[in-house]
mmCIF file of C-alpha atoms and ligand atoms in Angstrom:
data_model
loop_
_atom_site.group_PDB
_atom_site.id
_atom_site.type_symbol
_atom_site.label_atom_id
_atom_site.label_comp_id
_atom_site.label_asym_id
_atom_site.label_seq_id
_atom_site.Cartn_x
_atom_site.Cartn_y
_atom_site.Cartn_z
ATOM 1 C CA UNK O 1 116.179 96.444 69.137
ATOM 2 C CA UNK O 2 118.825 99.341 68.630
ATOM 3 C CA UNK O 3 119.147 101.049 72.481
ATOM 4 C CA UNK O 4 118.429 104.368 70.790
ATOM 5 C CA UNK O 5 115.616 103.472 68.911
ATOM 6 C CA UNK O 6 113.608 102.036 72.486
ATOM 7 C CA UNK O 7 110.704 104.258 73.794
ATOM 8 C CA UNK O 8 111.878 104.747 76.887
ATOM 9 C CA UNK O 9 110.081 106.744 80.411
ATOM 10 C CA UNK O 10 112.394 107.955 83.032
ATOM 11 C CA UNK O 11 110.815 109.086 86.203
ATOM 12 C CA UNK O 12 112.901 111.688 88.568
ATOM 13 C CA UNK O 13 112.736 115.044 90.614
ATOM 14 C CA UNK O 14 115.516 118.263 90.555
ATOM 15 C CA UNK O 15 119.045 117.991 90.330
ATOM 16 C CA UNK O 16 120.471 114.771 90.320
ATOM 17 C CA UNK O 17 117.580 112.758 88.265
ATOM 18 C CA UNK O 18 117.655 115.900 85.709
ATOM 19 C CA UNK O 19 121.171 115.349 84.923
ATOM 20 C CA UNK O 20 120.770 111.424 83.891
ATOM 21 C CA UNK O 21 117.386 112.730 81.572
ATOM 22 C CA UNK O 22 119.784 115.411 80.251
ATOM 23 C CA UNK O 23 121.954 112.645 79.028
ATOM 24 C CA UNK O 24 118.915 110.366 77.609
ATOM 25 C CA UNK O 25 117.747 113.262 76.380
ATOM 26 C CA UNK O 26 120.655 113.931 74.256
ATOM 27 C CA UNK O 27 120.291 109.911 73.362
ATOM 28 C CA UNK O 28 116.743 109.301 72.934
ATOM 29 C CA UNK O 29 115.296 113.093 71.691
ATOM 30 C CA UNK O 30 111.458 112.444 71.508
ATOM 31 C CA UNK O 31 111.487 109.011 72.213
ATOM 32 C CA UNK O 32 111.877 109.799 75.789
ATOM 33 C CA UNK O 33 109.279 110.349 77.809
ATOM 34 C CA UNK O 34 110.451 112.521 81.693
ATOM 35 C CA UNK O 35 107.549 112.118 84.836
ATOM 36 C CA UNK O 36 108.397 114.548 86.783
ATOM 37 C CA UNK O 37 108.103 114.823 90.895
ATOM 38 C CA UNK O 38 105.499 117.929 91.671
ATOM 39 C CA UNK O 39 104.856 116.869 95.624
ATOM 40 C CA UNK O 40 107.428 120.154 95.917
ATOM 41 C CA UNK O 41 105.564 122.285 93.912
ATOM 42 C CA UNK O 42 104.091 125.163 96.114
ATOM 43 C CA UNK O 43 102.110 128.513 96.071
ATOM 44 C CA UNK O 44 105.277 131.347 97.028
ATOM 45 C CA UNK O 45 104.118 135.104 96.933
ATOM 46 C CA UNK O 46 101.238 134.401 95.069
ATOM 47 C CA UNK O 47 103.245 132.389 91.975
ATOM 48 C CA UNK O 48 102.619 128.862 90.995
ATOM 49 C CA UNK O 49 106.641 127.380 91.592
ATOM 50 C CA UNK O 50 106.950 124.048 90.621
ATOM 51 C CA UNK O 51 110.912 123.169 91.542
ATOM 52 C CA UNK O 52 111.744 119.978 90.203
ATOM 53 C CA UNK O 53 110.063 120.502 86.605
ATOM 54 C CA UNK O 54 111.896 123.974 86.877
ATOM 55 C CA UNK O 55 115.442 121.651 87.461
ATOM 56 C CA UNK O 56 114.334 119.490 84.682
ATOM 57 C CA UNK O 57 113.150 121.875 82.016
ATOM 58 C CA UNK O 58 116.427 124.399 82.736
ATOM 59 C CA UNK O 59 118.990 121.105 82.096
ATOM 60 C CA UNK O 60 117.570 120.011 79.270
ATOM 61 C CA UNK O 61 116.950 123.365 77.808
ATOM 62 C CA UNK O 62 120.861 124.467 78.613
ATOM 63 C CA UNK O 63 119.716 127.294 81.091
ATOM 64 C CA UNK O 64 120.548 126.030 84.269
ATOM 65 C CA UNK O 65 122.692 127.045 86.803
ATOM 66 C CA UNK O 66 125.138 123.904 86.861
ATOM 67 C CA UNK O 67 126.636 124.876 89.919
ATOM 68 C CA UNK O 68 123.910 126.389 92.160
ATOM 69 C CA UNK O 69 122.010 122.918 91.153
ATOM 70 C CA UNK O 70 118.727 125.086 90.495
ATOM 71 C CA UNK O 71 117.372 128.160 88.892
ATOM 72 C CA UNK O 72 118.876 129.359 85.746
ATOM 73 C CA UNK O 73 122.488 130.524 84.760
ATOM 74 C CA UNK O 74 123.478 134.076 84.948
ATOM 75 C CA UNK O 75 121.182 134.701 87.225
ATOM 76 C CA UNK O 76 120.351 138.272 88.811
ATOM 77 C CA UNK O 77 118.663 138.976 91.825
ATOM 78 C CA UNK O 78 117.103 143.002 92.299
ATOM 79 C CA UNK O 79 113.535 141.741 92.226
ATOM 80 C CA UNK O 80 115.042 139.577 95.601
ATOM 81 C CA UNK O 81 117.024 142.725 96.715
ATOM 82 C CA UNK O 82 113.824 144.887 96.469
ATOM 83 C CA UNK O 83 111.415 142.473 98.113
ATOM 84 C CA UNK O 84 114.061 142.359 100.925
ATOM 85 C CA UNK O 85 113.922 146.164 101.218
ATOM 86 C CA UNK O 86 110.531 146.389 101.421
ATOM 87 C CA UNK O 87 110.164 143.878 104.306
ATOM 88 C CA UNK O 88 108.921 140.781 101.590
ATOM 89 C CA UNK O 89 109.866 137.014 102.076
ATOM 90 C CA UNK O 90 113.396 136.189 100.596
ATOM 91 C CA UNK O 91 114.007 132.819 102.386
ATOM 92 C CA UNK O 92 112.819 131.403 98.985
ATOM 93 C CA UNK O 93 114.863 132.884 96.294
ATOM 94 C CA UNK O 94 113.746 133.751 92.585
ATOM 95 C CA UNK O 95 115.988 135.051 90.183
ATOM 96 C CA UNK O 96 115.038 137.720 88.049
ATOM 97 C CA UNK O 97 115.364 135.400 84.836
ATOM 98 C CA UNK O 98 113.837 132.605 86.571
ATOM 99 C CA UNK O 99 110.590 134.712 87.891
ATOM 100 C CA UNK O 100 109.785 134.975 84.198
ATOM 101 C CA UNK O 101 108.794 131.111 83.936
ATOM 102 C CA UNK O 102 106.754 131.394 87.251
ATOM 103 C CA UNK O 103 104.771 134.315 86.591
ATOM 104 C CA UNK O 104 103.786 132.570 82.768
ATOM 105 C CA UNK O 105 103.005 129.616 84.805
ATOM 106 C CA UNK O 106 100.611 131.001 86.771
ATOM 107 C CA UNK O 107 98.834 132.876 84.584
ATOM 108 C CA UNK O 108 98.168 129.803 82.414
ATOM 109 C CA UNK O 109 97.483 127.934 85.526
ATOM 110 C CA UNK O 110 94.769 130.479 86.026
ATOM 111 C CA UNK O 111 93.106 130.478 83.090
ATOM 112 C CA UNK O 112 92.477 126.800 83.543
ATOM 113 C CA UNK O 113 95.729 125.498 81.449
ATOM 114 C CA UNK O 114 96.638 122.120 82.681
ATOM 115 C CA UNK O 115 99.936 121.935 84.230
ATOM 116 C CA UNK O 116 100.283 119.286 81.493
ATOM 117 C CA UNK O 117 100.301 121.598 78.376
ATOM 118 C CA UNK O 118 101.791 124.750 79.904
ATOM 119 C CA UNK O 119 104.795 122.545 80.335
ATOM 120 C CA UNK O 120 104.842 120.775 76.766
ATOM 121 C CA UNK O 121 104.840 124.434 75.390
ATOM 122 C CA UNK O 122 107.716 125.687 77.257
ATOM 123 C CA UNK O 123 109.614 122.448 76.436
ATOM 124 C CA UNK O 124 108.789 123.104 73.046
ATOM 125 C CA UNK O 125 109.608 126.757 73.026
ATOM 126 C CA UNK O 126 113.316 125.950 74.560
ATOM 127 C CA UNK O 127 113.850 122.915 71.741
ATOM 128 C CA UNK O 128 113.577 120.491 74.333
ATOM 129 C CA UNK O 129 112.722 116.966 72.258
ATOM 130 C CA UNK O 130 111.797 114.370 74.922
ATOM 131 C CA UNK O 131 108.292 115.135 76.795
ATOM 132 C CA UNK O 132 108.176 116.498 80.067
ATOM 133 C CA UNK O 133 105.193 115.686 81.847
ATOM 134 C CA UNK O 134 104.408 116.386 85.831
ATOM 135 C CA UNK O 135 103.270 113.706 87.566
ATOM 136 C CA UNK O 136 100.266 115.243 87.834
ATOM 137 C CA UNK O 137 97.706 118.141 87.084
ATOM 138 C CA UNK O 138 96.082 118.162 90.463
ATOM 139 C CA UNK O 139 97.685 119.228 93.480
ATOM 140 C CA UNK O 140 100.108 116.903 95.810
ATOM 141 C CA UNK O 141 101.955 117.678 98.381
ATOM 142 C CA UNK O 142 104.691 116.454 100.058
ATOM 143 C CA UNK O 143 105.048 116.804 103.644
ATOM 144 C CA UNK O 144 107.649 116.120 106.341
ATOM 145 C CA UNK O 145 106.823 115.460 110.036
ATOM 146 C CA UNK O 146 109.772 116.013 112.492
ATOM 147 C CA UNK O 147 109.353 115.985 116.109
ATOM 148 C CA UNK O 148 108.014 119.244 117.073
ATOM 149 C CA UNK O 149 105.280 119.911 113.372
ATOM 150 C CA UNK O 150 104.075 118.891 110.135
ATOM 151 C CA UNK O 151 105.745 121.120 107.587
ATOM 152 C CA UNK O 152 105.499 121.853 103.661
ATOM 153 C CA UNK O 153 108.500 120.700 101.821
ATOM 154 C CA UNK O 154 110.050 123.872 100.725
ATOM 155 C CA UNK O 155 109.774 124.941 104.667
ATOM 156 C CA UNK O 156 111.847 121.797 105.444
ATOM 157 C CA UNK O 157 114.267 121.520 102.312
ATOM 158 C CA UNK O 158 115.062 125.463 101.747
ATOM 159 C CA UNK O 159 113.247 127.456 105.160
ATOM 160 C CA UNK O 160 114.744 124.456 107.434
ATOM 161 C CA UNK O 161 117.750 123.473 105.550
ATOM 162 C CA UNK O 162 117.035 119.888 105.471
ATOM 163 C CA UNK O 163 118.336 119.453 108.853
ATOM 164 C CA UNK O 164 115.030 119.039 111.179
ATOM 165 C CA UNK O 165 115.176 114.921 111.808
ATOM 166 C CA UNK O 166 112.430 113.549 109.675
ATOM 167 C CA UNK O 167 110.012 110.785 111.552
ATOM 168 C CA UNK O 168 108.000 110.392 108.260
ATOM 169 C CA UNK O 169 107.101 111.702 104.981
ATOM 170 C CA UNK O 170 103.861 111.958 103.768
ATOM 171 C CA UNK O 171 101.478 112.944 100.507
ATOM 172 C CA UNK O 172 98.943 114.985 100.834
ATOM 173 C CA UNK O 173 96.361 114.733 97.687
ATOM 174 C CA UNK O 174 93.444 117.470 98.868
ATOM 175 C CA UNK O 175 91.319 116.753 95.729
ATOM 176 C CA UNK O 176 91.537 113.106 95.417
ATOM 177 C CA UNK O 177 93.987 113.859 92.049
ATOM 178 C CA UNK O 178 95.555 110.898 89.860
ATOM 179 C CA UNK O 179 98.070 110.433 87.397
ATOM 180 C CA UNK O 180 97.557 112.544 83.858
ATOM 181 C CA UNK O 181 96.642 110.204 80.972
ATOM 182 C CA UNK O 182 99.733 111.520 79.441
ATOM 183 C CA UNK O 183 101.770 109.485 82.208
ATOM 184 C CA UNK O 184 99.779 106.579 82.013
ATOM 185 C CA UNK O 185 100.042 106.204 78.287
ATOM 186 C CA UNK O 186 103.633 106.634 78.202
ATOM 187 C CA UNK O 187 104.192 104.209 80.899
ATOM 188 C CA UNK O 188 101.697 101.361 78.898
ATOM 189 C CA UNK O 189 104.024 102.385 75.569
ATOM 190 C CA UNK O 190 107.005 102.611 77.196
ATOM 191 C CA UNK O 191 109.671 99.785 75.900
ATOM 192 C CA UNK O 192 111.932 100.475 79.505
ATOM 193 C CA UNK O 193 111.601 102.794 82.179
ATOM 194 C CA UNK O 194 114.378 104.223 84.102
ATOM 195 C CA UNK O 195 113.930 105.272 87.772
ATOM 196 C CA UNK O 196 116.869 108.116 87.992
ATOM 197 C CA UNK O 197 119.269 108.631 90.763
ATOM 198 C CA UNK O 198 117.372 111.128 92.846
ATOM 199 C CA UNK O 199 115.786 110.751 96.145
ATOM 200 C CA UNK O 200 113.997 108.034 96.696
ATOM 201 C CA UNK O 201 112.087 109.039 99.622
ATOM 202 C CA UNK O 202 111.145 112.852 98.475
ATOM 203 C CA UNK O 203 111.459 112.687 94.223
ATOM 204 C CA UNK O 204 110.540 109.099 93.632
ATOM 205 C CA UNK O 205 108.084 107.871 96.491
ATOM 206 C CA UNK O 206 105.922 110.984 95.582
ATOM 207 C CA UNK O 207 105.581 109.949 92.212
ATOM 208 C CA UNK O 208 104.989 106.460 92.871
ATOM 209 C CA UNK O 209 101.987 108.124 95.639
ATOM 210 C CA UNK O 210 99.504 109.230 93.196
ATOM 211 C CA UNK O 211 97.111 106.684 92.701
ATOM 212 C CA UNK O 212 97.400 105.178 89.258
ATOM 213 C CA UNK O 213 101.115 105.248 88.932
ATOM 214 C CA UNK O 214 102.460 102.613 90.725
ATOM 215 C CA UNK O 215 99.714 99.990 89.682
ATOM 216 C CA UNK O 216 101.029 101.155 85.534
ATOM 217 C CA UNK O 217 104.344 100.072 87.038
ATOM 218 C CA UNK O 218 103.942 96.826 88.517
ATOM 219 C CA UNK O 219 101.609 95.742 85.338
ATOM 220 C CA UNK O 220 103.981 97.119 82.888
ATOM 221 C CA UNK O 221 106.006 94.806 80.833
ATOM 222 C CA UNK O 222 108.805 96.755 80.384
ATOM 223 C CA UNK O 223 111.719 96.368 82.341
ATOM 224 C CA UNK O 224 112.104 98.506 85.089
ATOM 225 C CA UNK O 225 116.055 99.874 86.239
ATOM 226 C CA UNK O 226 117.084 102.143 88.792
ATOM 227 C CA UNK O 227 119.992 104.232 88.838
ATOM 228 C CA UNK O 228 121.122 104.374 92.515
ATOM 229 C CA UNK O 229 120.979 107.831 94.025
ATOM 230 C CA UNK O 230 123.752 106.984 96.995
ATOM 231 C CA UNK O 231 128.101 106.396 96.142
ATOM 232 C CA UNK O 232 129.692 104.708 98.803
ATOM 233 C CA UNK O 233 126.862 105.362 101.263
ATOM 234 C CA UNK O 234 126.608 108.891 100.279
ATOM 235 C CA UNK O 235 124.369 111.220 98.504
ATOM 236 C CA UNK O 236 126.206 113.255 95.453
ATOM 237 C CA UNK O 237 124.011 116.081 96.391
ATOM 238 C CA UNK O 238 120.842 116.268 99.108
ATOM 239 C CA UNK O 239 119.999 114.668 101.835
ATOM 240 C CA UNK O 240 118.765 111.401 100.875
ATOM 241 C CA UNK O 241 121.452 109.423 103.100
ATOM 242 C CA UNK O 242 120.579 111.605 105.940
ATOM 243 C CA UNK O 243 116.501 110.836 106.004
ATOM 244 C CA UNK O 244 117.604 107.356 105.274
ATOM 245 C CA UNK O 245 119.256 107.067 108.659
ATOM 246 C CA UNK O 246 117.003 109.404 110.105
ATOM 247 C CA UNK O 247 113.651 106.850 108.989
ATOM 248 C CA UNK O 248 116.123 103.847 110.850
ATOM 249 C CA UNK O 249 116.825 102.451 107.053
ATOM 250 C CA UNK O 250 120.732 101.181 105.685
ATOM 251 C CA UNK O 251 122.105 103.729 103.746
ATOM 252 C CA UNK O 252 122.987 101.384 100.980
ATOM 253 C CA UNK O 253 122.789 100.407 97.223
ATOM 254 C CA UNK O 254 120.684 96.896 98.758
ATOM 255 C CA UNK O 255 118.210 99.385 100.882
ATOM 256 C CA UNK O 256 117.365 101.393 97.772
ATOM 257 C CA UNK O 257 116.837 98.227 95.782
ATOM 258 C CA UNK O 258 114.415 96.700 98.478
ATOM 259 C CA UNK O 259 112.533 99.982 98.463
ATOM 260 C CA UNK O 260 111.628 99.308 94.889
ATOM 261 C CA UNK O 261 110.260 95.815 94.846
ATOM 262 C CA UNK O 262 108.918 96.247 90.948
ATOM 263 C CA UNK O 263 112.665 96.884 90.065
ATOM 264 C CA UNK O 264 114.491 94.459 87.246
ATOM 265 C CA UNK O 265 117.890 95.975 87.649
ATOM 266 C CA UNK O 266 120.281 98.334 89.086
ATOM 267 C CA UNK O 267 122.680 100.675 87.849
ATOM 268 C CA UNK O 268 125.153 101.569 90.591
ATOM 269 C CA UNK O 269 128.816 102.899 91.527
ATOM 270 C CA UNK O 270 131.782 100.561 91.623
ATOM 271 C CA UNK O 271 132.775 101.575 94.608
ATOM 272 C CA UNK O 272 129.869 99.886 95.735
ATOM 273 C CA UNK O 273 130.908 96.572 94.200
ATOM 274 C CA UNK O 274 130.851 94.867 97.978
ATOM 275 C CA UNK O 275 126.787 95.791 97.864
ATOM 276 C CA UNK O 276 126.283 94.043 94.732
ATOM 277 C CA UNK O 277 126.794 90.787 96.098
ATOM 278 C CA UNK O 278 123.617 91.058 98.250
ATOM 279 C CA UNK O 279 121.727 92.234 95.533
ATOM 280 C CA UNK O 280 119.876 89.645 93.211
ATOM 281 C CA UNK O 281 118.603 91.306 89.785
ATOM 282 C CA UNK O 282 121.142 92.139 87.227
ATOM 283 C CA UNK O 283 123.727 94.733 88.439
ATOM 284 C CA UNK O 284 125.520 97.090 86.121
ATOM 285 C CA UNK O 285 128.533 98.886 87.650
ATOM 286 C CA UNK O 286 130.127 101.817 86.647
ATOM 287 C CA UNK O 287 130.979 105.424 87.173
ATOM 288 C CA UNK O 288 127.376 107.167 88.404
ATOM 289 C CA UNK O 289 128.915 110.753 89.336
ATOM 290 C CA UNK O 290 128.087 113.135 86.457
ATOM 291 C CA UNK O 291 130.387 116.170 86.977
ATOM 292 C CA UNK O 292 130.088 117.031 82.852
ATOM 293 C CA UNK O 293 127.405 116.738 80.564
ATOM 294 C CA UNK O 294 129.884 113.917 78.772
ATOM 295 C CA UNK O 295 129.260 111.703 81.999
ATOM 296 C CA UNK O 296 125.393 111.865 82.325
ATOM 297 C CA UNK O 297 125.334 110.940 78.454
ATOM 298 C CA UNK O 298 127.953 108.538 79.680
ATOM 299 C CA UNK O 299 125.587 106.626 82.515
ATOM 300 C CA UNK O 300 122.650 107.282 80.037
ATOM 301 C CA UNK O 301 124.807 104.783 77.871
ATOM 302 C CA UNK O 302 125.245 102.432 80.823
ATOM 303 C CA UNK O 303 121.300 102.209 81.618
ATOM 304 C CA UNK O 304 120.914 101.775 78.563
ATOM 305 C CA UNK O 305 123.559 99.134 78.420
ATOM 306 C CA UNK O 306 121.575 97.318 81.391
ATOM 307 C CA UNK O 307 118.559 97.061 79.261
ATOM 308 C CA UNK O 308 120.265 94.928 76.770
ATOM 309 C CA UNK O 309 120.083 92.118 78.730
ATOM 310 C CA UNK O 310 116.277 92.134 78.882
ATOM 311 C CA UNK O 311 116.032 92.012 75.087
ATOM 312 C CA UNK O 312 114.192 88.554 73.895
HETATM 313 N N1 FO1 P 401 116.667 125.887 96.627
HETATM 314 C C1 FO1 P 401 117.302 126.495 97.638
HETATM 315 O O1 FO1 P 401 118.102 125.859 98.320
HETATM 316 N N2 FO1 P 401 117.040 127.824 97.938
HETATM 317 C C2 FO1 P 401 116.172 128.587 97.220
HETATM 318 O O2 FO1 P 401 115.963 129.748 97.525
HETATM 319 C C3 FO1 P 401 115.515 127.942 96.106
HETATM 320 C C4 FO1 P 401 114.654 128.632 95.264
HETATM 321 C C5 FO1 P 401 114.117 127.990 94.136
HETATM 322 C C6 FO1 P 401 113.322 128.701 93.235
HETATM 323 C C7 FO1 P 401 112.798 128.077 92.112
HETATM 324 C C8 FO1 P 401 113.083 126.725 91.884
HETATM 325 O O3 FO1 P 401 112.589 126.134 90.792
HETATM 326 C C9 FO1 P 401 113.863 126.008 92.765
HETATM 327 C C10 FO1 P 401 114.386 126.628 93.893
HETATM 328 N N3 FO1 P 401 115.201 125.917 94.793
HETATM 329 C C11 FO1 P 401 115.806 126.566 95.848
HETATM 330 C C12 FO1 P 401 115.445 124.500 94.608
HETATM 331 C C13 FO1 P 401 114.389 123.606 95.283
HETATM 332 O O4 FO1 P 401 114.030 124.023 96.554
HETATM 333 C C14 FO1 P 401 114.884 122.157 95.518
HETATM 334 O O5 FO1 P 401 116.099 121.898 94.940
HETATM 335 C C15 FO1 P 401 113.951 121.121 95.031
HETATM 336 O O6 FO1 P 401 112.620 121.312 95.401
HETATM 337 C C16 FO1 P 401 114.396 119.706 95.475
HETATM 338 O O7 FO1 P 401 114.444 118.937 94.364
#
């Protein structure tokens, strides 16, 4: 089967994993289907925010801010000036542009639209062609404990900085919420899935935490690849080799492949080329730093490459 012509699901959270479904995106168009990680997503002065679907649906829809990593480009900030001048919260900052998508999402969330179809419409309003569908509609939320308390993600990642030392991560699911049947049949249809290069432990565990998900991916038939999030022991962007250490793990292209024990192959950096010896599914190597939209199509092509070699 032609590459481009596969049905293919690629599941990620913000910055990183949105640049590699920019670039199968631009590849596949509406043949690729983008599960997106919504343990981040959080009530902030009274507005639905869901982060990483923010990431994903900015990239793909050319409004991001490439350089901040998040939010949208051309960005102003007086509604953040005035909140700050009349004693509001600013540790969380939303643009002026980017306050526009929150306040339409939480309206519609309000009236009872899934989280589901008020993100297939804005996709579709910004000419976005592969699907973007949240993990879930129901409400998950990842937590971080540290030492001294139990904290919200956005209190760690943005309030915190990231730098508290994380003892454990864990999903909270109040209302007992599963996968969306959108997920589930794109996962059952999908001819590959692609696990992008973001953070295992807070983008991709939280994904594979909502009941129904990870039992569609060990049944599926499709071959499963992972693009690894670390280059030479290092994260691109984020934290990930930090909690690594900090949850007593290698930070290595082997650890990430042992995390994901449904995985078929692995996509990772050549400088890494040592670490492919002591893995034992198919390896690609290749360049996996996307500083231009030419490079994520670029490592899209490489995945896809990888996939070749499970065609019958
Ligand atoms: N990240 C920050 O570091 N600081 C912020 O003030 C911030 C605000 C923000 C608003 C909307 C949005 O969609 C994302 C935002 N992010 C911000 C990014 C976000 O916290 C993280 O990058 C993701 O949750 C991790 O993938």
């Amino acid at each position: 089967m032609n590459q481009g012509d596969k049905k293919i699901v690629a599941l990620c959270g913000g910055v990183g994993g949105a640049k590699l479904a920019y670039g199968l995106n631009r590849l596949l168009g509406a043949k690729l289907s983008v599960v997106v990680n919504t343990g981040d997503d959080f009530e902030h002065l009274g507005l639905s925010v869901s982060p990483d679907l923010d990431t994903v649906i900015y990239t793909l829809g050319e409004l991001a801010d490439e350089e901040r990593g998040w939010g949208r480009a051309g960005e102003s900030w007086n509604f953040m000036d005035a909140l700050g001048g009349l004693g509001g919260e600013t540790w969380f900052r939303l643009g002026d542009r980017d306050l526009a998508l929150h306040v339409l999402r939480s309206r519609a969330l309000r009236a009872g639209v899934s989280l589901t179809d008020f993100t297939r419409e804005l996709a579709q309003r910004l000419n976005i062609a592969a699907a973007i569908l949240p993990m879930s509609d129901d409400p998950f939320a990842t937590m971080i404990v540290t030492a001294d308390e139990r904290m919200s993600f956005q209190r760690y990642f943005v309030g915190a900085q990231a730098q508290p030392v994380v003892k454990r991560i864990e999903f909270d699911n109040p209302g007992k919420g599963t996968a969306t049947n959108a997920v589930l049949q794109s996962i059952g249809n999908a001819d590959a899935i692609i696990l992008c290069p973001s953070n295992p432990y807070l983008s991709i565990d939280p994904i594979l935490a909502v009941p129904g998900l990870l039992p569609a991916l060990e049944t599926v038939k499709a071959p499963i690849v992972a693009v690894s999030p670390l280059v030479g022991g290092r994260a691109i962007k984020g934290p990930t080799a930090k909690i690594m250490s900090e949850l007593g793990v290698e930070t290595s292209c082997a650890s990430i492949v042992r995390h994901y024990p449904f995985l078929d192959g692995f996509v990772m950096d050549q400088v890494d080329q040592s670490d492919a010896a002591r893995i034992e599914i198919p390896v690609h190597l290749t360049d996996t730093i996307m500083r231009s939209k030419d490079e994520r199509i670029r490592l899209a092509e490489a995945c896809l490459k990888l996939l070749e070699q499970f065609d019958r």
